[in-house]
Coordinates of C-alpha atoms and ligand atoms in Angstrom, one line a residue:
M522 CA 59.9 158.5 70.1
H523 CA 62.5 156.7 72.1
P524 CA 65.9 157.2 70.7
V525 CA 68.3 154.9 72.4
S526 CA 71.9 155.5 71.9
I527 CA 73.8 152.5 70.7
L528 CA 76.0 152.3 73.7
L529 CA 73.2 152.7 76.2
G530 CA 71.1 150.1 74.4
I531 CA 73.9 147.5 74.5
S532 CA 75.2 148.2 78.0
I533 CA 71.7 148.0 79.6
A534 CA 70.9 144.9 77.6
T535 CA 74.0 143.2 78.8
A536 CA 72.9 143.7 82.3
S537 CA 69.4 142.3 81.9
A538 CA 68.8 138.9 80.5
V539 CA 66.3 138.1 77.9
T540 CA 62.8 137.9 79.5
I541 CA 60.2 135.5 78.3
I542 CA 56.9 137.4 77.8
P543 CA 53.9 135.5 76.4
A544 CA 52.9 136.9 73.1
H545 CA 49.4 138.3 72.3
A546 CA 47.1 136.1 74.5
A547 CA 44.6 135.5 71.7
G548 CA 47.2 134.1 69.4
N549 CA 48.4 131.4 71.8
A550 CA 51.9 131.7 70.3
T551 CA 54.8 132.3 72.6
W552 CA 58.1 133.8 71.7
P553 CA 60.8 135.3 73.9
Y554 CA 60.9 139.1 74.0
Q555 CA 63.6 141.4 75.3
K556 CA 62.9 143.8 78.2
Y557 CA 64.9 146.9 78.9
Q558 CA 65.0 149.1 82.0
T559 CA 65.5 152.3 80.0
V560 CA 62.8 151.9 77.3
N561 CA 59.2 150.8 77.4
Y562 CA 59.6 148.5 74.4
T563 CA 60.0 144.8 74.1
P564 CA 61.4 143.7 70.8
P565 CA 61.4 140.1 69.8
W566 CA 64.4 137.9 70.6
L567 CA 66.2 137.0 67.5
K568 CA 67.0 133.3 66.9
F569 CA 70.0 132.7 64.7
D570 CA 70.7 129.6 62.8
G571 CA 73.9 129.2 60.8
R572 CA 76.7 131.6 60.2
A573 CA 76.6 135.2 61.5
P574 CA 75.7 137.5 58.7
A575 CA 78.8 138.5 56.7
Y576 CA 77.7 142.1 56.0
G577 CA 75.1 144.4 57.3
R578 CA 75.1 144.4 61.0
H579 CA 71.7 146.0 61.6
L580 CA 68.3 144.5 61.1
F581 CA 65.5 146.9 60.2
I582 CA 62.2 145.3 61.1
A583 CA 58.6 146.3 62.1
P584 CA 57.1 143.2 63.6
D585 CA 53.3 143.3 63.3
G586 CA 50.4 140.9 63.1
A587 CA 48.1 139.0 65.4
T588 CA 50.7 137.7 67.8
A589 CA 53.2 140.5 67.8
F590 CA 53.6 141.7 71.4
Q591 CA 54.2 145.2 70.2
A592 CA 54.5 146.8 66.8
A593 CA 57.1 149.6 66.1
P594 CA 59.8 150.4 63.6
T595 CA 62.8 148.6 65.2
I596 CA 66.6 148.5 64.6
L597 CA 68.3 145.4 66.1
D598 CA 72.0 144.7 66.2
L599 CA 72.6 141.4 64.3
A600 CA 75.8 140.7 66.2
N601 CA 73.9 140.1 69.5
G602 CA 70.2 140.8 68.7
E603 CA 70.1 143.8 71.0
L604 CA 67.8 146.9 70.5
I605 CA 69.5 149.9 68.9
W606 CA 66.5 152.1 68.3
N607 CA 62.7 151.9 68.2
G608 CA 60.2 154.4 66.8
P609 CA 56.7 155.1 68.0
K610 CA 54.5 152.1 68.6
G611 CA 52.1 151.2 65.8
H612 CA 52.2 150.0 62.2
A613 CA 55.4 150.8 60.4
F614 CA 55.2 148.9 57.1
A615 CA 58.1 148.9 54.7
F616 CA 60.5 150.2 57.4
G617 CA 64.1 150.5 56.1
V618 CA 66.9 152.7 55.0
Q619 CA 66.8 154.8 51.8
Q620 CA 68.5 157.9 50.5
Y621 CA 67.0 161.3 50.3
D622 CA 68.6 164.7 49.7
G623 CA 72.0 163.0 49.7
Q624 CA 71.7 161.4 53.1
D625 CA 70.6 158.1 54.6
V626 CA 67.1 158.3 55.9
L627 CA 64.7 155.9 57.7
V628 CA 61.3 155.4 56.1
Y629 CA 58.1 153.8 57.1
W630 CA 54.4 153.7 56.4
N631 CA 51.9 154.4 59.2
G632 CA 48.1 154.5 58.9
T633 CA 45.0 152.3 58.9
S634 CA 45.7 148.8 57.6
F635 CA 43.2 146.2 56.5
P636 CA 44.5 142.7 57.4
E637 CA 44.5 139.7 55.1
P638 CA 42.7 138.7 53.0
V639 CA 42.3 142.4 52.1
G640 CA 45.9 143.2 52.7
R641 CA 46.2 146.9 52.0
G642 CA 46.0 150.2 53.8
N643 CA 45.5 154.0 53.8
G644 CA 48.3 156.1 55.4
A645 CA 51.3 158.3 55.1
I646 CA 55.1 157.9 54.6
H647 CA 57.4 159.1 57.4
I648 CA 61.0 160.0 56.7
L649 CA 63.5 160.4 59.5
N650 CA 67.1 161.7 59.4
R651 CA 70.2 160.1 61.0
H652 CA 69.2 161.7 64.3
Y653 CA 65.8 160.0 64.2
E654 CA 64.1 163.3 63.6
E655 CA 61.2 163.4 61.3
I656 CA 62.1 165.5 58.3
A657 CA 59.1 164.8 56.0
V658 CA 55.7 163.2 56.0
V659 CA 54.4 162.4 52.5
T660 CA 50.6 162.3 52.2
L661 CA 48.1 161.6 49.4
A662 CA 44.8 163.5 49.8
G663 CA 41.8 162.9 47.6
N664 CA 38.4 161.1 47.4
F665 CA 39.5 157.6 48.1
V666 CA 36.8 154.9 48.8
E667 CA 37.4 151.7 50.8
L668 CA 35.3 148.7 51.6
T669 CA 33.5 150.5 54.5
P670 CA 30.8 152.8 53.1
G671 CA 31.3 156.4 54.2
A672 CA 34.9 155.8 55.6
S673 CA 37.6 158.3 54.7
Y674 CA 41.2 158.6 55.6
E675 CA 43.5 161.6 56.1
S676 CA 46.0 160.1 53.7
N677 CA 45.6 157.3 51.2
I678 CA 49.1 155.9 50.4
D679 CA 49.0 152.1 50.5
L680 CA 51.2 150.2 52.9
H681 CA 53.2 148.2 50.3
E682 CA 55.7 150.5 48.8
I683 CA 58.2 153.2 49.6
Y684 CA 60.7 153.9 46.9
I685 CA 62.7 157.1 46.9
T686 CA 64.1 157.8 43.5
A687 CA 67.4 159.4 42.5
D688 CA 65.4 162.6 41.9
D689 CA 64.1 162.7 45.5
T690 CA 60.6 161.8 44.5
L691 CA 58.6 159.0 46.1
L692 CA 56.9 156.1 44.3
V693 CA 53.9 154.6 46.1
T694 CA 50.8 152.6 45.4
A695 CA 47.2 153.3 46.3
N696 CA 43.8 151.6 46.0
N697 CA 40.3 152.9 45.3
V698 CA 37.0 151.0 45.6
T699 CA 34.8 152.0 42.6
R700 CA 32.3 150.6 40.1
A701 CA 33.1 148.7 36.9
D702 CA 31.5 146.4 34.3
L703 CA 32.3 142.9 35.5
T704 CA 30.4 141.1 32.7
S705 CA 33.6 139.8 31.1
V706 CA 34.2 137.7 34.2
G707 CA 30.6 136.7 34.9
G708 CA 29.7 139.6 37.2
S709 CA 27.2 142.4 36.9
E710 CA 27.5 145.4 34.6
D711 CA 27.7 147.7 37.6
G712 CA 29.9 145.7 40.0
W713 CA 32.3 146.8 42.7
I714 CA 36.0 146.6 42.1
V715 CA 39.4 147.8 43.6
D716 CA 41.2 150.1 41.2
C717 CA 45.0 149.9 41.7
Q718 CA 47.0 153.1 41.3
I719 CA 50.6 154.3 41.4
Y720 CA 51.8 157.8 42.3
E721 CA 55.1 159.6 42.0
I722 CA 55.2 162.4 44.5
D723 CA 57.7 165.2 45.0
I724 CA 58.9 164.8 48.6
A725 CA 59.8 168.4 49.3
T726 CA 56.4 169.8 48.0
N727 CA 54.1 166.8 48.3
E728 CA 53.0 167.5 44.7
V729 CA 51.8 164.6 42.7
L730 CA 54.0 164.4 39.5
F731 CA 52.5 161.2 37.9
S732 CA 49.5 159.0 38.5
W733 CA 48.3 155.8 36.9
S734 CA 45.2 153.7 37.4
S735 CA 44.8 150.0 36.5
L736 CA 41.2 150.5 35.4
D737 CA 42.4 153.0 32.8
H738 CA 44.3 150.2 31.1
L739 CA 41.7 147.4 30.9
H740 CA 42.4 147.1 27.2
E741 CA 46.0 146.1 28.0
L742 CA 45.5 144.4 31.4
P743 CA 42.0 142.9 31.2
L744 CA 39.9 141.6 34.1
T745 CA 40.1 138.2 32.6
A746 CA 43.9 138.1 33.3
S747 CA 43.3 138.0 37.1
L748 CA 44.0 134.6 38.8
Y749 CA 41.9 135.8 41.7
H750 CA 38.7 134.8 40.1
L751 CA 35.6 136.9 40.8
G752 CA 34.2 135.6 44.1
S753 CA 37.5 134.4 45.5
E754 CA 37.5 134.5 49.3
G755 CA 33.9 135.9 49.1
Y756 CA 34.8 139.1 47.1
N757 CA 32.2 138.8 44.4
G758 CA 31.8 142.5 43.6
T759 CA 28.1 142.7 44.4
T760 CA 28.5 145.3 47.2
Q761 CA 31.0 147.9 48.2
S762 CA 32.2 145.7 51.1
K763 CA 32.8 142.8 48.7
A764 CA 34.6 144.9 46.1
W765 CA 36.7 142.5 44.0
G766 CA 40.5 143.0 44.4
Y767 CA 41.4 141.6 41.0
F768 CA 44.8 143.3 40.6
H769 CA 46.4 143.8 44.1
I770 CA 49.3 146.0 43.4
N771 CA 52.2 145.5 45.8
S772 CA 55.3 147.2 44.3
V773 CA 56.4 150.0 42.0
A774 CA 60.0 151.0 41.0
P775 CA 61.6 153.0 38.3
F776 CA 62.2 151.2 35.0
Q777 CA 63.5 152.6 31.7
D778 CA 61.6 155.9 31.2
G779 CA 58.7 154.8 33.3
Y780 CA 57.9 152.2 36.0
I781 CA 57.8 148.5 36.7
I782 CA 54.9 147.3 38.9
S783 CA 54.0 144.0 40.6
S784 CA 50.4 142.8 40.4
R785 CA 49.9 139.9 42.9
Y786 CA 46.7 138.6 41.2
L787 CA 47.8 139.0 37.6
C788 CA 50.9 137.2 38.8
S789 CA 52.8 139.7 36.7
A790 CA 55.6 142.1 36.4
I791 CA 54.3 145.0 34.2
A792 CA 56.5 147.6 32.5
I793 CA 54.8 150.9 31.8
G794 CA 56.2 153.9 30.0
A795 CA 56.3 157.6 31.1
D796 CA 52.9 158.0 29.3
G797 CA 51.4 155.2 31.4
C798 CA 51.0 152.8 28.5
V799 CA 51.8 149.2 29.1
K800 CA 55.0 148.2 27.3
W801 CA 54.9 144.5 28.2
R802 CA 53.9 142.0 30.9
I803 CA 55.7 139.0 32.2
Q804 CA 53.2 136.6 33.7
G805 CA 54.9 134.0 36.0
R806 CA 53.0 131.0 34.7
D807 CA 52.2 131.4 31.0
G808 CA 54.7 134.2 30.3
A809 CA 52.1 136.6 28.7
D810 CA 54.3 138.7 26.4
F811 CA 57.4 136.6 27.1
T812 CA 58.6 133.0 26.8
L813 CA 59.5 131.6 30.2
G814 CA 62.7 129.6 30.5
N815 CA 63.0 126.5 32.7
G816 CA 62.4 127.2 36.4
T817 CA 61.4 130.8 36.0
N818 CA 57.8 130.4 37.2
F819 CA 56.4 132.8 39.9
C820 CA 53.1 133.9 41.2
Y821 CA 51.5 136.2 43.9
Q822 CA 55.0 137.8 44.1
H823 CA 56.2 140.9 46.0
D824 CA 59.0 143.5 45.8
I825 CA 59.8 143.5 42.1
R826 CA 62.9 145.5 41.1
T827 CA 65.4 145.5 38.2
L828 CA 69.1 146.0 37.8
P829 CA 70.1 148.2 36.4
V830 CA 67.3 150.4 37.5
R831 CA 66.8 152.0 34.1
P832 CA 68.1 149.8 31.3
R833 CA 67.9 151.4 27.9
G834 CA 65.7 150.3 24.9
N835 CA 65.8 146.5 24.5
E836 CA 68.9 146.0 26.7
S837 CA 68.8 142.9 28.9
F838 CA 68.4 143.3 32.6
V839 CA 68.0 141.5 35.9
L840 CA 64.5 141.2 37.5
H841 CA 64.3 140.1 41.1
M842 CA 61.5 139.5 43.5
H843 CA 60.1 137.6 46.5
D844 CA 58.1 134.7 45.0
N845 CA 55.4 133.7 47.5
S846 CA 53.4 131.3 45.3
N847 CA 51.9 129.7 48.4
C848 CA 48.7 131.6 48.1
P849 CA 45.5 130.5 50.0
I850 CA 43.5 130.6 46.8
D851 CA 45.8 128.1 45.3
N852 CA 46.8 124.6 46.5
G853 CA 49.6 126.2 48.6
T854 CA 52.4 123.7 48.0
V855 CA 55.1 126.0 46.6
A856 CA 57.7 127.1 49.0
S857 CA 58.7 130.8 49.0
S858 CA 61.9 131.9 47.4
G859 CA 64.0 134.8 46.3
L860 CA 63.9 134.8 42.5
V861 CA 66.4 136.4 40.2
L862 CA 65.7 136.3 36.4
N863 CA 67.6 137.5 33.4
V864 CA 65.2 139.2 31.0
H865 CA 65.9 139.8 27.3
P866 CA 63.3 142.2 25.9
A867 CA 64.7 141.9 22.3
T868 CA 63.9 138.2 22.2
R869 CA 61.0 138.4 24.6
S870 CA 62.6 135.7 26.8
V871 CA 63.2 135.1 30.5
E872 CA 65.9 132.9 31.9
L873 CA 66.5 131.7 35.4
S874 CA 69.5 133.2 37.1
Q875 CA 69.0 132.1 40.7
R876 CA 66.2 130.6 42.9
L877 CA 67.1 131.3 46.5
R878 CA 65.6 128.8 48.9
D879 CA 66.7 125.9 51.1
P880 CA 64.7 122.8 50.1
S881 CA 65.6 121.2 53.4
K882 CA 63.9 124.0 55.3
P883 CA 61.0 125.3 53.1
I884 CA 59.1 128.4 54.2
Y885 CA 55.5 128.8 53.1
A886 CA 54.7 132.5 53.2
I887 CA 51.2 133.4 51.9
A888 CA 51.8 137.2 51.7
Q889 CA 54.2 140.0 52.0
G890 CA 58.0 139.5 51.8
N891 CA 61.0 141.2 50.3
F892 CA 64.2 140.2 48.5
E893 CA 67.4 142.2 48.1
P894 CA 70.8 141.7 46.7
M895 CA 73.4 142.3 49.4
L896 CA 77.1 143.2 49.5
E897 CA 77.7 139.5 49.1
G898 CA 74.8 137.1 48.4
S899 CA 71.3 138.1 49.0
F900 CA 68.7 138.5 51.8
A901 CA 65.0 137.4 51.8
G902 CA 62.4 138.5 54.4
H903 CA 59.5 136.1 54.3
G904 CA 56.8 138.6 55.2
W905 CA 53.9 136.6 56.7
I906 CA 56.3 134.1 58.2
P907 CA 58.6 135.7 60.8
V908 CA 61.8 134.4 59.2
A909 CA 64.5 136.0 57.1
E910 CA 67.3 134.2 55.3
E911 CA 70.6 135.2 54.0
F912 CA 72.1 133.4 51.0
S913 CA 75.7 133.2 49.8
S914 CA 76.5 134.4 46.2
S915 CA 76.3 130.8 45.0
G916 CA 72.8 130.5 46.5
R917 CA 73.5 128.5 49.6
R918 CA 71.5 129.4 52.7
R919 CA 74.1 131.0 55.0
S920 CA 71.9 132.0 57.9
T921 CA 68.4 132.2 59.2
I922 CA 67.0 134.8 61.5
Q923 CA 63.7 134.1 63.2
Y924 CA 61.7 136.7 65.3
G925 CA 58.4 135.0 66.1
A926 CA 56.8 131.6 66.4
A927 CA 55.8 130.0 63.1
V928 CA 55.1 126.6 61.7
A929 CA 56.0 125.8 58.1
R930 CA 52.6 124.5 57.0
P931 CA 51.8 125.0 53.3
G932 CA 48.5 126.6 52.5
V933 CA 47.7 127.7 56.0
R934 CA 46.8 131.3 56.8
Q935 CA 48.4 131.2 60.2
H936 CA 47.9 134.1 62.6
T937 CA 51.4 134.9 63.5
Q938 CA 53.9 137.8 63.5
E939 CA 54.7 139.3 60.2
A940 CA 56.8 142.0 58.7
L941 CA 56.1 143.3 55.2
R942 CA 59.9 143.8 54.8
T943 CA 62.8 142.6 56.8
V944 CA 65.8 144.5 55.6
K945 CA 69.4 144.3 56.5
A946 CA 71.5 147.4 56.4
E947 CA 74.3 147.5 54.1
K948 CA 74.4 151.2 54.3
G949 CA 74.5 153.9 56.9
S950 CA 76.2 153.0 60.1
S951 CA 76.8 149.4 59.1
V952 CA 79.5 150.3 56.6
T953 CA 82.3 152.8 56.9
A954 CA 81.8 156.4 55.8
E955 CA 84.3 155.9 53.0
V956 CA 82.5 153.0 51.5
Q957 CA 79.2 154.9 51.9
A958 CA 80.7 157.8 50.0
A959 CA 81.8 155.5 47.3
R960 CA 78.5 153.9 47.0
D961 CA 76.6 157.2 47.0
S962 CA 78.6 158.6 44.2
K963 CA 76.5 158.8 41.0
D964 CA 79.6 157.8 39.1
W965 CA 79.7 154.6 40.9
V966 CA 76.0 153.9 40.3
A967 CA 76.5 154.6 36.5
E968 CA 79.6 152.4 36.5
R969 CA 77.8 149.6 38.2
D970 CA 74.9 149.7 35.7
K971 CA 77.4 149.6 32.9
D972 CA 79.2 146.6 34.4
V973 CA 75.9 144.8 35.0
Q974 CA 75.0 145.3 31.3
E975 CA 78.3 144.0 30.1
A976 CA 78.1 141.0 32.4
L977 CA 74.6 140.3 31.1
D978 CA 75.8 140.6 27.5
V979 CA 78.4 137.9 28.1
G980 CA 75.9 135.8 30.0
K981 CA 77.4 136.0 33.4
G982 CA 75.1 134.9 36.2
F983 CA 73.7 137.4 38.7
G984 CA 75.3 135.7 41.6
D985 CA 78.8 136.3 40.1
M986 CA 78.0 139.7 38.9
I987 CA 76.6 142.5 40.9
M988 CA 78.0 141.2 44.1
D989 CA 81.5 141.2 42.6
Q990 CA 81.3 144.9 41.9
I991 CA 79.9 145.8 45.3
Y992 CA 82.6 143.7 46.9
E993 CA 85.2 145.6 44.9
V994 CA 84.0 148.9 46.1
V995 CA 83.9 147.8 49.7
N996 CA 87.3 146.3 49.5
W997 CA 88.9 149.1 47.6
G998 CA 89.3 147.3 44.3
K999 CA 90.4 143.8 45.6
K1000 CA 88.9 140.9 43.7
R1001 CA 86.7 138.6 45.7
D1002 CA 87.9 135.2 46.6
D1003 CA 85.6 132.4 45.6
D1004 CA 82.5 131.7 47.5
D1005 CA 82.8 132.0 51.2
D1006 CA 81.5 128.7 52.4
Ligands
LIG344 C1 44.0 129.5 72.9 O1 44.1 129.0 74.2 C2 42.8 129.1 74.9 C3 43.0 128.7 76.3 O2 44.1 127.8 76.5 C4 41.9 128.1 74.1 O3 40.6 128.2 74.7 C5 41.7 128.6 72.7 O4 40.9 127.7 71.9 C6 43.1 128.7 72.0 N1 43.0 129.3 70.7 C7 43.5 128.8 69.6 C8 43.3 129.6 68.4 O5 44.3 127.9 69.7
LIG345 C1 37.5 156.6 43.7 O1 36.3 156.0 43.3 C2 35.2 156.9 43.4 C3 34.0 156.2 42.9 O2 33.7 155.1 43.7 C4 35.4 158.2 42.6 O3 34.4 159.1 42.8 C5 36.7 158.8 43.0 O4 37.1 159.9 42.2 C6 37.9 157.8 43.0 N1 39.1 158.3 43.5 C7 40.3 158.2 43.0 C8 41.4 158.9 43.7 O5 40.5 157.5 42.0
LIG346 C1 28.0 137.6 46.9 O1 28.3 137.3 48.2 C2 27.3 137.6 49.2 C3 27.8 137.3 50.5 O2 28.9 138.1 50.8 C4 26.1 136.7 48.9 O3 25.1 137.0 49.8 C5 25.7 136.9 47.5 O4 24.7 135.9 47.2 C6 26.8 136.7 46.5 N1 26.4 137.0 45.1 C7 26.7 136.3 44.1 C8 26.1 136.8 42.8 O5 27.5 135.4 44.1
LIG347 C1 64.2 121.9 31.7 O1 64.6 121.2 32.9 C2 64.3 119.8 32.8 C3 64.6 119.2 34.2 O2 65.1 120.1 35.1 C4 65.1 119.2 31.7 O3 64.7 117.8 31.6 C5 64.8 119.9 30.4 O4 65.6 119.4 29.4 C6 65.0 121.3 30.5 N1 64.5 122.0 29.3 C7 65.2 122.9 28.7 C8 64.6 123.5 27.5 O5 66.3 123.3 29.1
LIG348 C1 49.8 123.3 42.9 O1 49.8 124.4 42.1 C2 51.0 124.5 41.3 C3 50.9 125.8 40.6 O2 49.7 126.0 39.9 C4 51.1 123.4 40.3 O3 52.3 123.5 39.6 C5 51.2 122.1 41.1 O4 51.2 121.0 40.3 C6 50.0 122.0 42.0 N1 50.1 120.9 42.9 C7 49.1 120.0 43.2 C8 49.5 118.9 44.2 O5 48.0 120.2 42.8
LIG349 C1 62.5 145.8 21.0 O1 62.2 144.4 20.6 C2 60.9 144.2 20.1 C3 60.7 142.8 19.9 O2 61.8 142.2 19.3 C4 60.7 145.1 18.9 O3 59.4 144.9 18.4 C5 61.0 146.5 19.2 O4 60.9 147.3 18.0 C6 62.3 146.7 19.8 N1 62.5 148.1 20.3 C7 63.6 148.7 20.3 C8 63.5 150.1 20.8 O5 64.6 148.3 19.7
LIG350 C1 55.1 154.1 64.1 C2 54.1 155.2 64.2 O1 54.4 156.3 63.6 N1 53.0 155.0 64.8 C3 51.9 156.0 64.9 C4 50.9 155.7 63.8 O2 49.8 156.6 63.9 C5 49.1 156.5 65.1 C6 47.9 157.4 65.0 O3 48.3 158.7 64.7 C7 50.1 156.8 66.3 O4 49.4 156.6 67.5 C8 51.3 155.9 66.2 O5 52.2 156.2 67.2

């Protein structure tokens, strides 16, 4: 590892100008990279467009993909684009800040990844403390099968999800290639398929506390519900290496007494109970168990989460995601967006709260991506396309951060740089210790959840809501002026 102190990183960088280094030769894309005398790492130069970010001074990113010059977990200073820290070289999917055992920690996935169109991996989750020391490595052993006959991996956690819960457990996804009856979708009785799984693992002991398999729930989530029809991109289920990825799980988070999961190819947010039974499914095109309001459509989405995290019973809640409908199996004409929905389980209806995208600068990401509410406004990482955007509370694009060459071409599977998640810090060193303490307190979390619920009950929009409260905490109770710009 190469811990670089903040001061050292900045002072050295000031002395040496940005150096242009051609990106991976095979990719033919060029992008400026930064070279340092003190560290053998060349992070991408950040191109800013628009206002400097209002909150969150650090960018957490793990540039990867065909044209990335080097891959590593990377923290960059958003004020000047300089390197603050980089971890070991290699894949570091889902790099970001979370909380474990009462402290801020860095988390990332490392392992064997299978690039698009497979788009999954087998690896382990690394957890580092504030001093960049590794304090835990969470693994998942077992008999897991992949597309390559005979291949096995030390640990089998998928690259898509790292979610540390309030109980210091870890939620992750996993995949297993196995046999299934594909006759309902025109395949053979003994076809090959990818089973999608979730695990809740105790971080301290590495013990599996809960597991769930999509193939155990075919009566609730049938193969016929997949929009990735058998044979898509050649995956026709006739051999192990052509196992059909009908479900493609890409996120799991706590929800009520159980979990909420994202299935890319069912185009669905799926709520499951503590017993693993499916409570309901919202499909982004036909609604499935819900009626979709105007403008709420989504598909092939990533990073599904709710606010509050555990609404009770039939209480309304906010559901947010990165909606990358621009999938290569589709016509690929829908620009990516951050999507915020108000969901009303009692009436089984979904309403649009906010759709975050700039129609004048559309971004067509085919895969990956993340979306997060920030102290003010929201932040979207566009995954496959090396661009992240910050939006104001009212939904206006406030700034764009680009870290690799990319062309906005709908439907094109470009070989470019990518980052599963591009996260802005609103925690840790980017806010004062006092604010951090306020935000950490369980009371504050409970208070926020209560306020979110009340705001939903009176029909207040998401943009006006959660951000108001976070602002109040940060500014010691002051009310926020109207929108910034
Ligand atoms: C990359 O550049 C080389 C040499 O200039 C060329 O032969 C090759 O076709 C290019 N590849 C792509 C994918 O454009
Ligand atoms: C994976 O599938 C194989 C059959 O292909 C099965 O033997 C094994 O138990 C499965 N593993 C898991 C973790 O589900
Ligand atoms: C499945 O795909 C393979 C090529 O990957 C092809 O040889 C085979 O004919 C296909 N089978 C069916 C039933 O489509
Ligand atoms: C949905 O939106 C369209 C145009 O944006 C509008 O014409 C229509 O009335 C809306 N429908 C409902 C039910 O609000
Ligand atoms: C592309 O697909 C979307 C989603 O299925 C659909 O709404 C749209 O009409 C399609 N556009 C074209 C040009 O076919
Ligand atoms: C929630 O609403 C659904 C649909 O209206 C209803 O069937 C169910 O009984 C309600 N559950 C609770 C816990 O109120
Ligand atoms: C970022 C990271 O931890 N990379 C490591 C992933 O695993 C390989 C193989 O063990 C290491 O070589 C990388 O340094």
